[in-house]
Short mmCIF file of N, CA and C in Angstrom, two decimals:
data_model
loop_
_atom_site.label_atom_id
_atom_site.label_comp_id
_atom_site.label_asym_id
_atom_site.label_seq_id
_atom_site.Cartn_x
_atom_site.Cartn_y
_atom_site.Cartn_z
N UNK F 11 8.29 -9.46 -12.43
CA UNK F 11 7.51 -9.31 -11.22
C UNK F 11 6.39 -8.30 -11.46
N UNK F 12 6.52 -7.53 -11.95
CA UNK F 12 6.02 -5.69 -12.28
C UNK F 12 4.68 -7.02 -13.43
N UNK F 13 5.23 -7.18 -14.27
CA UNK F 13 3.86 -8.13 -15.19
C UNK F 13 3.27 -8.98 -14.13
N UNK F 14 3.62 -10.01 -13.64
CA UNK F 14 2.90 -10.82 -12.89
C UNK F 14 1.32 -10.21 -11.53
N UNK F 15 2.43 -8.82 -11.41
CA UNK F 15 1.13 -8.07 -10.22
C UNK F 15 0.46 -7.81 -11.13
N UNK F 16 0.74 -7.03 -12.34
CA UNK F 16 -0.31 -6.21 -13.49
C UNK F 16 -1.08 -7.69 -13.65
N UNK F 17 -0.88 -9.10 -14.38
CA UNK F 17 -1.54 -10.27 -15.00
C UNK F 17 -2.53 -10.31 -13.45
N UNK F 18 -2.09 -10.64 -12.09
CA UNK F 18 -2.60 -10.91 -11.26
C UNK F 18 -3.95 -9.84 -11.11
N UNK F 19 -3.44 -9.11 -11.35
CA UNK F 19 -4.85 -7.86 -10.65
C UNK F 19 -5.94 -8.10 -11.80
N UNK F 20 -5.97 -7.87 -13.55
CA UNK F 20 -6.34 -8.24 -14.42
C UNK F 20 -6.94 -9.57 -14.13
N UNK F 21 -6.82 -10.48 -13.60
CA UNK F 21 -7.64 -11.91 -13.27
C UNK F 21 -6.48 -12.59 -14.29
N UNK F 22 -5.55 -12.74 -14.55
CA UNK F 22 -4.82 -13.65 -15.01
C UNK F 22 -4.19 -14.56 -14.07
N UNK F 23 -4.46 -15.59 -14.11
CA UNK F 23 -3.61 -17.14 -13.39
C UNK F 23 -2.70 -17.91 -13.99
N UNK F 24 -1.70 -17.97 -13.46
CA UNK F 24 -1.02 -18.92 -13.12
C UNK F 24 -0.23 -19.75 -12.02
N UNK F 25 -0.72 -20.83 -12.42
CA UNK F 25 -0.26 -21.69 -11.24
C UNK F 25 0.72 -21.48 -10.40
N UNK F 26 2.01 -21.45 -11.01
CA UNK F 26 3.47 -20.87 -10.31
C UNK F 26 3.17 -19.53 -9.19
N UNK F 27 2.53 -19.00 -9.70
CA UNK F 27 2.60 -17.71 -9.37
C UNK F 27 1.16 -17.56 -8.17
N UNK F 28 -0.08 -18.50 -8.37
CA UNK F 28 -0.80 -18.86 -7.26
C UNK F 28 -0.22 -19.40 -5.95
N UNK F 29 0.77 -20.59 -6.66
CA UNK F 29 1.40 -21.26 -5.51
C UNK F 29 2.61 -20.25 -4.67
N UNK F 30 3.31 -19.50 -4.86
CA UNK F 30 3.99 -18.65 -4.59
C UNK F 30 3.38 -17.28 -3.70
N UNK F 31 1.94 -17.27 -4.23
CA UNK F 31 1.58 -16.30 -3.67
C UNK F 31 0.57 -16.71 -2.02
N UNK F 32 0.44 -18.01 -2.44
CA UNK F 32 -0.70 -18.74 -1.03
C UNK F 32 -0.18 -19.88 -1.16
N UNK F 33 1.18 -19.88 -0.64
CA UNK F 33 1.87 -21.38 0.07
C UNK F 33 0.95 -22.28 0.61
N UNK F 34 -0.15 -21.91 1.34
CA UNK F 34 -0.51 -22.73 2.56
C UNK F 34 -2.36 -22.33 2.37
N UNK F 35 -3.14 -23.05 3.45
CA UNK F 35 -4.54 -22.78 3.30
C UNK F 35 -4.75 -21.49 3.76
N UNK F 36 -4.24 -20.96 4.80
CA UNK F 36 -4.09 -19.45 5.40
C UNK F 36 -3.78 -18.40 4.42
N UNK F 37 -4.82 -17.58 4.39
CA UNK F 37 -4.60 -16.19 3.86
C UNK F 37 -3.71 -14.84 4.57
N UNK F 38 -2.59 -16.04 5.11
CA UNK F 38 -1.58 -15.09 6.01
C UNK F 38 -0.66 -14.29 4.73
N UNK F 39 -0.65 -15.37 3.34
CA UNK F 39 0.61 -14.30 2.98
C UNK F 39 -0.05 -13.80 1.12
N UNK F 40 -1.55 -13.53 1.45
CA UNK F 40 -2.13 -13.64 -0.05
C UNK F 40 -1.95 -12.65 -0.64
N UNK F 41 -1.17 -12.49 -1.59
CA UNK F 41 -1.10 -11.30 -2.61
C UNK F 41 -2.53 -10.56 -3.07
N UNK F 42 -3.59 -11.81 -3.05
CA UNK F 42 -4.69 -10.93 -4.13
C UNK F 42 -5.07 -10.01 -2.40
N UNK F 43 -4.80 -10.15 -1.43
CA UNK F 43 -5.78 -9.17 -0.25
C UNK F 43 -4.92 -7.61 -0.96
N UNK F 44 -3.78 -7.94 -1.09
CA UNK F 44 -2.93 -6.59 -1.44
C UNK F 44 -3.64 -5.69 -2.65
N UNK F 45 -3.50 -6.46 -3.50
CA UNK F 45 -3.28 -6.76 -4.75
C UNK F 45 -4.99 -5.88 -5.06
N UNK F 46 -5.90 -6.37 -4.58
CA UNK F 46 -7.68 -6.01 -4.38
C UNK F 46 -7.52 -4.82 -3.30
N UNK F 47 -6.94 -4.58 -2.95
CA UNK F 47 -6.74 -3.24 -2.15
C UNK F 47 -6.98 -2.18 -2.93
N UNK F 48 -7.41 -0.78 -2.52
CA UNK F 48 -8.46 0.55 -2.92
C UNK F 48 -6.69 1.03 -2.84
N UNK F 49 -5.71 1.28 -3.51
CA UNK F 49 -4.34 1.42 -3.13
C UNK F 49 -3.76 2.04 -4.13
N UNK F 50 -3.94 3.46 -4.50
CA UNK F 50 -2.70 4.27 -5.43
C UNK F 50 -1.95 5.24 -4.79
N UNK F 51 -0.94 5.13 -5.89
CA UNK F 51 -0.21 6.15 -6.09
C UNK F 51 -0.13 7.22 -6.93
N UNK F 52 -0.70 8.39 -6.33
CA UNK F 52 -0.98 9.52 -7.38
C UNK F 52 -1.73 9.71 -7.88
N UNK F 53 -3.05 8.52 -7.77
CA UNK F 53 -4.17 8.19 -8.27
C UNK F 53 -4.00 6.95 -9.36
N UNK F 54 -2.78 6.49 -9.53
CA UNK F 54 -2.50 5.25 -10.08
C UNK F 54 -2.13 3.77 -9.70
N UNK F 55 -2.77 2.89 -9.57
CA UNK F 55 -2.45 2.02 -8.63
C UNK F 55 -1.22 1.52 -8.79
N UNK F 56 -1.01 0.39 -8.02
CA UNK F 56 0.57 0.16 -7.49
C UNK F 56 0.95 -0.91 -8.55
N UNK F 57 0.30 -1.73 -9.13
CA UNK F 57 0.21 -2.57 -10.08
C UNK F 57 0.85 -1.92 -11.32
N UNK F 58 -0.29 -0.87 -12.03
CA UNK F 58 0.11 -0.19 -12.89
C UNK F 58 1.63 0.63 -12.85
N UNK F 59 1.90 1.35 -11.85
CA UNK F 59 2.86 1.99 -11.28
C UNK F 59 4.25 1.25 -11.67
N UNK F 60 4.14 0.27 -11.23
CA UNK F 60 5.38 -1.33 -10.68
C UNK F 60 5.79 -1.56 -12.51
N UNK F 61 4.80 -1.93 -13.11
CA UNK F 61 4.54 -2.16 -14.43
C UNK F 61 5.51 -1.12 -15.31
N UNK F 62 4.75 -0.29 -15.56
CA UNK F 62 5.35 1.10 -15.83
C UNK F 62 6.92 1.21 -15.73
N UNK F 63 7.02 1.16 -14.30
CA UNK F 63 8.82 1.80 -13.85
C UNK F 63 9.50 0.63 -14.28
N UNK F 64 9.05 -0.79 -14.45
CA UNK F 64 10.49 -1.53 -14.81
C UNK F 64 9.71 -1.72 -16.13
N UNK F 65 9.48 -1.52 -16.78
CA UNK F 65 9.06 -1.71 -18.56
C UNK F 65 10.24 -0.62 -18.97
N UNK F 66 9.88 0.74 -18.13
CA UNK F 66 10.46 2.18 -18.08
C UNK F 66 11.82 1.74 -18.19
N UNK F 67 12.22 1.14 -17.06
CA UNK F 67 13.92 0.95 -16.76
C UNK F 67 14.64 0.12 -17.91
N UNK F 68 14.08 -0.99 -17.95
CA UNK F 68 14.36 -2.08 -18.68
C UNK F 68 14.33 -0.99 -20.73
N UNK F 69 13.56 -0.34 -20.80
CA UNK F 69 14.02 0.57 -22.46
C UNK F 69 14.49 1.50 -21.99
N UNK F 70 14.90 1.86 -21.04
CA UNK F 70 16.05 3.22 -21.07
C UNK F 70 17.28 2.71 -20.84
N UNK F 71 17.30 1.33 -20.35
CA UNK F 71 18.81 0.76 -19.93
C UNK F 71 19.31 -0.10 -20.97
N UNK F 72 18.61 -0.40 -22.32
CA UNK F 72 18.31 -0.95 -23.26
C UNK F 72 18.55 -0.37 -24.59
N UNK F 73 17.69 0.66 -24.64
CA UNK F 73 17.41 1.07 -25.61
C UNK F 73 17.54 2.72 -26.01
N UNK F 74 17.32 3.33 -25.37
CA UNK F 74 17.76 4.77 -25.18
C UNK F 74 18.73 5.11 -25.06
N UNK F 75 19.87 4.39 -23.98
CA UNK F 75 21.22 5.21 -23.60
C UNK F 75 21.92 4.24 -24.89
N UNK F 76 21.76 3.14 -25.18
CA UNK F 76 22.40 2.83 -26.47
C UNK F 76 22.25 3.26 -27.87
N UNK F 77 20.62 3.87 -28.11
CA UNK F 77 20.77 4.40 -29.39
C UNK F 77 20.81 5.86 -29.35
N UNK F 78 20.55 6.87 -27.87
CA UNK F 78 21.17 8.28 -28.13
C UNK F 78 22.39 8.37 -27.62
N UNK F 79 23.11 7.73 -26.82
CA UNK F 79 24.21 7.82 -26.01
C UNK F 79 24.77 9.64 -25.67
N UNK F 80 22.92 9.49 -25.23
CA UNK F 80 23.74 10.91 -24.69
C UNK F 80 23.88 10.64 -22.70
N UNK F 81 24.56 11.86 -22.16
CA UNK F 81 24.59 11.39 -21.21
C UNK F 81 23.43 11.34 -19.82
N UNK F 82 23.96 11.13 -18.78
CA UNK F 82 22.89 11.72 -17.59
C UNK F 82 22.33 10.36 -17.43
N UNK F 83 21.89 9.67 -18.50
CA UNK F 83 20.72 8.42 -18.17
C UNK F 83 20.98 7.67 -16.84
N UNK F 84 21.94 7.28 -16.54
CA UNK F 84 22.41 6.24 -15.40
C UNK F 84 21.95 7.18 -14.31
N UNK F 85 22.48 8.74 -14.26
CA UNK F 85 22.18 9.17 -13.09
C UNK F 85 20.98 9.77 -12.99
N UNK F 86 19.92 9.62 -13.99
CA UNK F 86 18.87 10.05 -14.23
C UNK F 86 18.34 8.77 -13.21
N UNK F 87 17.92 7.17 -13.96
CA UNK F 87 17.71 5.95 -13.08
C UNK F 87 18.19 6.44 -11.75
N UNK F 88 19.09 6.31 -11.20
CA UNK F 88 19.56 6.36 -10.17
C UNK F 88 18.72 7.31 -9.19
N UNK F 89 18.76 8.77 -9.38
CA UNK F 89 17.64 9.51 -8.87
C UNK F 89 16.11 8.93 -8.74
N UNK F 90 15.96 8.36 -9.65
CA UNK F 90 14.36 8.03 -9.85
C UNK F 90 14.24 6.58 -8.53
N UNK F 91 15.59 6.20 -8.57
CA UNK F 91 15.47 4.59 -7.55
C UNK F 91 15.50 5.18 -6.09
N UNK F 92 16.27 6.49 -5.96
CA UNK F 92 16.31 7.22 -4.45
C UNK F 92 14.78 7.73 -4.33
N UNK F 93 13.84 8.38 -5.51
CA UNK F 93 12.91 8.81 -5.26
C UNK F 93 11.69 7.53 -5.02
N UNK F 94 12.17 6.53 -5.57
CA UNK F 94 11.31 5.48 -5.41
C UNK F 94 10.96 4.58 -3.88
N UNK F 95 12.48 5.00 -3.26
CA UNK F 95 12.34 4.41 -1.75
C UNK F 95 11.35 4.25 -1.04
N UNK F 96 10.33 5.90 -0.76
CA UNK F 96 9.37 6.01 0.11
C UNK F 96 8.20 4.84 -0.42
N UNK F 97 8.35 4.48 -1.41
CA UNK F 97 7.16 3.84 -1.51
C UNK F 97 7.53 2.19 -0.94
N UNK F 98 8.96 1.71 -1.41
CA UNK F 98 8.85 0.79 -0.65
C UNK F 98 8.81 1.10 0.87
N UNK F 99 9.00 1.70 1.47
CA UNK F 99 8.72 1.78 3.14
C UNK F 99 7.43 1.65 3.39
N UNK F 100 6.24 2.48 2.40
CA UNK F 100 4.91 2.14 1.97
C UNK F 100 4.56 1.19 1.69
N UNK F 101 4.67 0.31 1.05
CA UNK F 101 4.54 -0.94 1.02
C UNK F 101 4.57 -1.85 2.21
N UNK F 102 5.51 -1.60 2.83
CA UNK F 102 6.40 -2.73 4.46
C UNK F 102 5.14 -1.76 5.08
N UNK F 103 5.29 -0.80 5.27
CA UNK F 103 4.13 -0.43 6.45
C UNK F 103 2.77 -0.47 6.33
N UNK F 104 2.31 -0.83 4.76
CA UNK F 104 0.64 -1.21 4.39
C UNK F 104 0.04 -2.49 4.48
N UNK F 105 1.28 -3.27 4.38
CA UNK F 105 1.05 -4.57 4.51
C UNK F 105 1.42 -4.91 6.07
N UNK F 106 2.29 -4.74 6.76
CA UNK F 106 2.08 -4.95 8.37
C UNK F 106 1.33 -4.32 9.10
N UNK F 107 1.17 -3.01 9.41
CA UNK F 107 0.34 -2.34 9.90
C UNK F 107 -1.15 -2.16 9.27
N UNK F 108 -1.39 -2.22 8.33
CA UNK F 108 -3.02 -1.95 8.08
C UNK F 108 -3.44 -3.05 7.43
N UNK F 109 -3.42 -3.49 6.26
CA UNK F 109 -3.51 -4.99 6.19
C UNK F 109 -3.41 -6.30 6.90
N UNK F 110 -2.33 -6.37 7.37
CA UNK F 110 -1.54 -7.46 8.32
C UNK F 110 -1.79 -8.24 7.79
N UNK F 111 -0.88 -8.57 6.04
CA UNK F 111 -1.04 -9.86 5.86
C UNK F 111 0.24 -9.11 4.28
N UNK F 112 0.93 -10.36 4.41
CA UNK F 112 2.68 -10.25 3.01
C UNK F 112 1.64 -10.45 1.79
N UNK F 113 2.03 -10.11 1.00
CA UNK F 113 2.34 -10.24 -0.67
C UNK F 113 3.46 -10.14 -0.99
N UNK F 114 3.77 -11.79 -1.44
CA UNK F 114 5.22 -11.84 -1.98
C UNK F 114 5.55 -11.26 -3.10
N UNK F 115 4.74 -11.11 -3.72
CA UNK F 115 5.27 -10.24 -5.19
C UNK F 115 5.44 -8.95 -4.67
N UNK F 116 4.59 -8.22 -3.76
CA UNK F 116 5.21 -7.25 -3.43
C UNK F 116 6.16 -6.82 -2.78
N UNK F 117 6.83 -7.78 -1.94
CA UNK F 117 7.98 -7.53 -1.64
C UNK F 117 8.93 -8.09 -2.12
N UNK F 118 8.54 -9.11 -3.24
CA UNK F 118 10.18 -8.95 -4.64
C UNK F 118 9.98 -8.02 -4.96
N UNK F 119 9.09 -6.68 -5.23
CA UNK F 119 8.96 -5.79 -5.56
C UNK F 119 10.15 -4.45 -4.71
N UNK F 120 9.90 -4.79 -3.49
CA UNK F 120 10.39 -4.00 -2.41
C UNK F 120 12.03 -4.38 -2.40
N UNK F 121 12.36 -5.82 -2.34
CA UNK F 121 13.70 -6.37 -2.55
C UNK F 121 14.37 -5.68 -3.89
N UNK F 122 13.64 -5.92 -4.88
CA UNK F 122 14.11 -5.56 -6.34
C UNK F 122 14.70 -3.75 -5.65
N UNK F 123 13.62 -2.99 -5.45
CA UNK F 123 13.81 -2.02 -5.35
C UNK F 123 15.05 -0.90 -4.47
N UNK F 124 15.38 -2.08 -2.97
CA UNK F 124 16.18 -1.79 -2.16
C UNK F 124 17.82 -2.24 -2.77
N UNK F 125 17.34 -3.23 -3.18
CA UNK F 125 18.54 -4.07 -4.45
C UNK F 125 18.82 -2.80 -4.94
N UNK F 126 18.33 -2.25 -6.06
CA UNK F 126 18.62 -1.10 -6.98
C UNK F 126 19.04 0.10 -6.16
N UNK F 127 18.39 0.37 -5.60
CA UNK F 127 18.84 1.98 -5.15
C UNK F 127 20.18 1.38 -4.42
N UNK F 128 20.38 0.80 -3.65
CA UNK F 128 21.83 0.34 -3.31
C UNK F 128 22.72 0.30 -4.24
N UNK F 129 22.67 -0.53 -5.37
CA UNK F 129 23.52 -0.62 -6.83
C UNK F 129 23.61 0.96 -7.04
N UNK F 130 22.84 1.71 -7.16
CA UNK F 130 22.80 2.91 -7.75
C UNK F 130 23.36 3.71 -6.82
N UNK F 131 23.11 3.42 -5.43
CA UNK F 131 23.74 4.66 -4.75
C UNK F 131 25.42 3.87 -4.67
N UNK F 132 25.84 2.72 -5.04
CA UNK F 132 27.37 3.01 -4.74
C UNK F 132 28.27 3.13 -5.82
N UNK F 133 27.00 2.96 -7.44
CA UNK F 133 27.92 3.21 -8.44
C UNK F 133 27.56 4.76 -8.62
N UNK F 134 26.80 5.64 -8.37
CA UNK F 134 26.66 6.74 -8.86
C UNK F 134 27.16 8.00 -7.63
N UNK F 135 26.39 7.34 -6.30
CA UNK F 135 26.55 8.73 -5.50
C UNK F 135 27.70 8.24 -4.29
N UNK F 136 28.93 7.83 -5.02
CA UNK F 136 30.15 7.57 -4.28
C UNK F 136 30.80 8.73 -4.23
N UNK F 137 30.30 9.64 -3.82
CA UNK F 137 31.55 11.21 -3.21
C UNK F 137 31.21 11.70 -4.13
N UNK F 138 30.36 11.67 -5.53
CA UNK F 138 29.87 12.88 -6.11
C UNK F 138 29.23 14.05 -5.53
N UNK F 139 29.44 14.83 -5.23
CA UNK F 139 29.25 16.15 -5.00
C UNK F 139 27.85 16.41 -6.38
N UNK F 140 28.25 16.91 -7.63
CA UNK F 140 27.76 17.59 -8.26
C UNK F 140 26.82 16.89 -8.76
N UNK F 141 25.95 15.98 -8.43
CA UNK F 141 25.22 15.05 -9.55
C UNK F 141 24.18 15.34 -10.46
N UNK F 142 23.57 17.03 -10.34
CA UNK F 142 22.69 17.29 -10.66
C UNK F 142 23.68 17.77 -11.94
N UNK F 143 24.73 18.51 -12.12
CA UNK F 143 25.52 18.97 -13.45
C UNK F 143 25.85 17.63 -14.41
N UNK F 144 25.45 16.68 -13.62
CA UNK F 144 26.20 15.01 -14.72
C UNK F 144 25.11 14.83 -15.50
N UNK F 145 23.71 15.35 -15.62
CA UNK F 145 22.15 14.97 -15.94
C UNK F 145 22.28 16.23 -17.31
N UNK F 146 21.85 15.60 -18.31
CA UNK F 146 21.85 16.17 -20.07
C UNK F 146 20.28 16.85 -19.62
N UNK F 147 19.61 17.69 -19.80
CA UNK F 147 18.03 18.25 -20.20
C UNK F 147 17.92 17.44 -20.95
N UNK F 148 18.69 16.70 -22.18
CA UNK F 148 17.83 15.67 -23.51
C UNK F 148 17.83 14.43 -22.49
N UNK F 149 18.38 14.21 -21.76
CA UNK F 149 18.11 13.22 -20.86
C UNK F 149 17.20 12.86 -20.46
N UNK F 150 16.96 13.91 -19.75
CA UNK F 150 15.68 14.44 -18.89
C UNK F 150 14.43 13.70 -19.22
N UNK F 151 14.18 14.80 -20.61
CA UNK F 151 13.43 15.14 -21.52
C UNK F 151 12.91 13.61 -21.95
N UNK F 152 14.13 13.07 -22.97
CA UNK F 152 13.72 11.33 -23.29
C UNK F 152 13.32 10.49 -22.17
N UNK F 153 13.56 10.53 -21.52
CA UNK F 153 13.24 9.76 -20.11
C UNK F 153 12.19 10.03 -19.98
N UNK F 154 11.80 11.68 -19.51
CA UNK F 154 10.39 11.70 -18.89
C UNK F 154 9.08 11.38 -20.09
N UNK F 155 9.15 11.27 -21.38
CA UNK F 155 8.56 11.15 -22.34
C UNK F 155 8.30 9.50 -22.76
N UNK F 156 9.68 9.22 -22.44
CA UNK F 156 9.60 7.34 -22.43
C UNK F 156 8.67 6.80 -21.23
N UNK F 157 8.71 7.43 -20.46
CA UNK F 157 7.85 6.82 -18.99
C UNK F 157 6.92 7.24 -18.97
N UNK F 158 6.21 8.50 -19.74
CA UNK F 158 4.39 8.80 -19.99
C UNK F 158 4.27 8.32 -20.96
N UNK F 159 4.82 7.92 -21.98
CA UNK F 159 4.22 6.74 -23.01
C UNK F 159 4.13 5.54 -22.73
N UNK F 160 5.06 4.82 -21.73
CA UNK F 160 4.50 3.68 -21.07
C UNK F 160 3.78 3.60 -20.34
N UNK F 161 3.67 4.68 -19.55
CA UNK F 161 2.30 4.79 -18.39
C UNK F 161 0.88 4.78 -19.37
N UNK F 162 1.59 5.57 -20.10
CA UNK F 162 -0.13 5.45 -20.87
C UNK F 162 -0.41 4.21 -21.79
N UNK F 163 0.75 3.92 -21.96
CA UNK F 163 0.40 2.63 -22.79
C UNK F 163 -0.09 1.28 -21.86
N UNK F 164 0.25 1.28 -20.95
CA UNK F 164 0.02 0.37 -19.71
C UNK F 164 -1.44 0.57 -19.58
N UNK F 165 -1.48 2.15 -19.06
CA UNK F 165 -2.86 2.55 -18.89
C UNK F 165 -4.08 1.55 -20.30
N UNK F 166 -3.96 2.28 -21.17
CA UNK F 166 -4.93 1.71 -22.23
C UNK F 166 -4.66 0.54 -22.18
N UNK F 167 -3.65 -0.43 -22.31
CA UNK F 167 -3.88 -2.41 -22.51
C UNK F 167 -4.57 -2.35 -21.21
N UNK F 168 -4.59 -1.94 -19.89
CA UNK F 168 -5.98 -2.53 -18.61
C UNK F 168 -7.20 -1.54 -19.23
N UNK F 169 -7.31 -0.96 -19.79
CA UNK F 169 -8.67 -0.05 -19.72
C UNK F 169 -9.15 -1.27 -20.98
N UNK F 170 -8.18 -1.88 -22.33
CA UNK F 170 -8.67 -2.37 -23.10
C UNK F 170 -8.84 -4.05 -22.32
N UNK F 171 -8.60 -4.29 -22.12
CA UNK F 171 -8.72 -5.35 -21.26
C UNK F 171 -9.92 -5.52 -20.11
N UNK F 172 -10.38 -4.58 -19.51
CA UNK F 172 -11.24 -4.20 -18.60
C UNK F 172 -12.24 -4.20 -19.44
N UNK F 173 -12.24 -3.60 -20.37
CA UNK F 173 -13.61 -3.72 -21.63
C UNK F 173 -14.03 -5.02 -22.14
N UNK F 174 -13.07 -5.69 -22.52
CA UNK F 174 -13.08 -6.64 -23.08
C UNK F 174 -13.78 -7.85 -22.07
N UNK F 175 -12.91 -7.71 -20.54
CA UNK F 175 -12.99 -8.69 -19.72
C UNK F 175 -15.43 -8.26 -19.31
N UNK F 176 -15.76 -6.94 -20.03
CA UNK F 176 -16.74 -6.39 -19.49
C UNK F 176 -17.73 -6.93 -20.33
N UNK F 177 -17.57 -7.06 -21.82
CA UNK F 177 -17.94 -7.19 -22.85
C UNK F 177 -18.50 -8.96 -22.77
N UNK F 178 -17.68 -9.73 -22.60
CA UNK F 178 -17.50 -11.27 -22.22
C UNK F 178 -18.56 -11.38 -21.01
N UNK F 179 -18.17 -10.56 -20.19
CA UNK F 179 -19.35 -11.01 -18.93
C UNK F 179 -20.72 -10.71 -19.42
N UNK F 180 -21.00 -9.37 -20.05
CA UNK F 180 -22.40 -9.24 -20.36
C UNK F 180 -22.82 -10.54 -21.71
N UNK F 181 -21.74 -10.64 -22.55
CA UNK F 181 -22.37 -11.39 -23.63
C UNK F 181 -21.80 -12.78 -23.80
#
């Protein structure tokens, strides 16, 4: 989902994913109104953002807690899916109230997200008390280092892409 908004905003098409996004002749439920929206987070848009956190999730749930097996990681995710909430509520309230118009990718986005923090809050914060003592600093540490190298790596493929897509138009 997280690729498809990033391909979508980039001018990438596909059909599946046109038809999914504008069922009908009405621009009642068009992703690109979202999607073309002046819309970050932190100064990073929501595209990039979306991109980022499940590239992020998907090698730390993968690849990190299996080749350091140290601990904390699960409840590291887990924190990051409680901190992630406000934005889906952001989302439900940008698109009804100021927009007034769905993007379905963004709310598989929002589903995915309410999905997860649920999973996470009943496997992790079931009567734990202490959850901040279950979290390693190397935890921490790999985590927060894995997710600014994907941010930035995200970052540069649209900046190289943006060039490229810039380069083509002038020549």
């Amino acid at each position: 989902v997280g690729y498809f908004i990033f391909a979508k905003e980039m001018g990438v098409t596909y059909t599946v994913v046109d038809a999914f996004c504008n069922p009908g002749k009405a621009a009642v439920n068009s992703c690109d109104t979202i999607l073309k929206a002046d819309i970050s987070l932190l100064g990073i848009k929501f595209s990039d953002a979306v991109l980022t956190y499940f590239v992020f999730q998907a090698l730390a749930l993968g690849l990190v807690q299996t080749l350091l097996q140290a601990t904390g990681f699960i409840t590291v995710l887990a924190w990051l899916s409680v901190i992630a909430l406000p934005i889906l509520f952001f989302s439900l309230y940008y698109q009804y109230f100021v927009v007034k118009t769905w993007c379905r990718l963004c709310l598989m986005v929002v589903g995915i997200l309410a999905i997860q923090s649920s999973i996470f809050a009943i496997g992790q914060f079931n009567g734990s008390v202490n959850l901040i003592s279950e979290v390693s600093f190397t935890s921490v540490i790999v985590l927060a280092v894995l997710f600014a190298v994907i941010g930035l790596t995200v970052l540069l493929i649209k900046s190289m892409i943006e060039h490229g897509n810039q380069l083509s138009a002038v020549g």
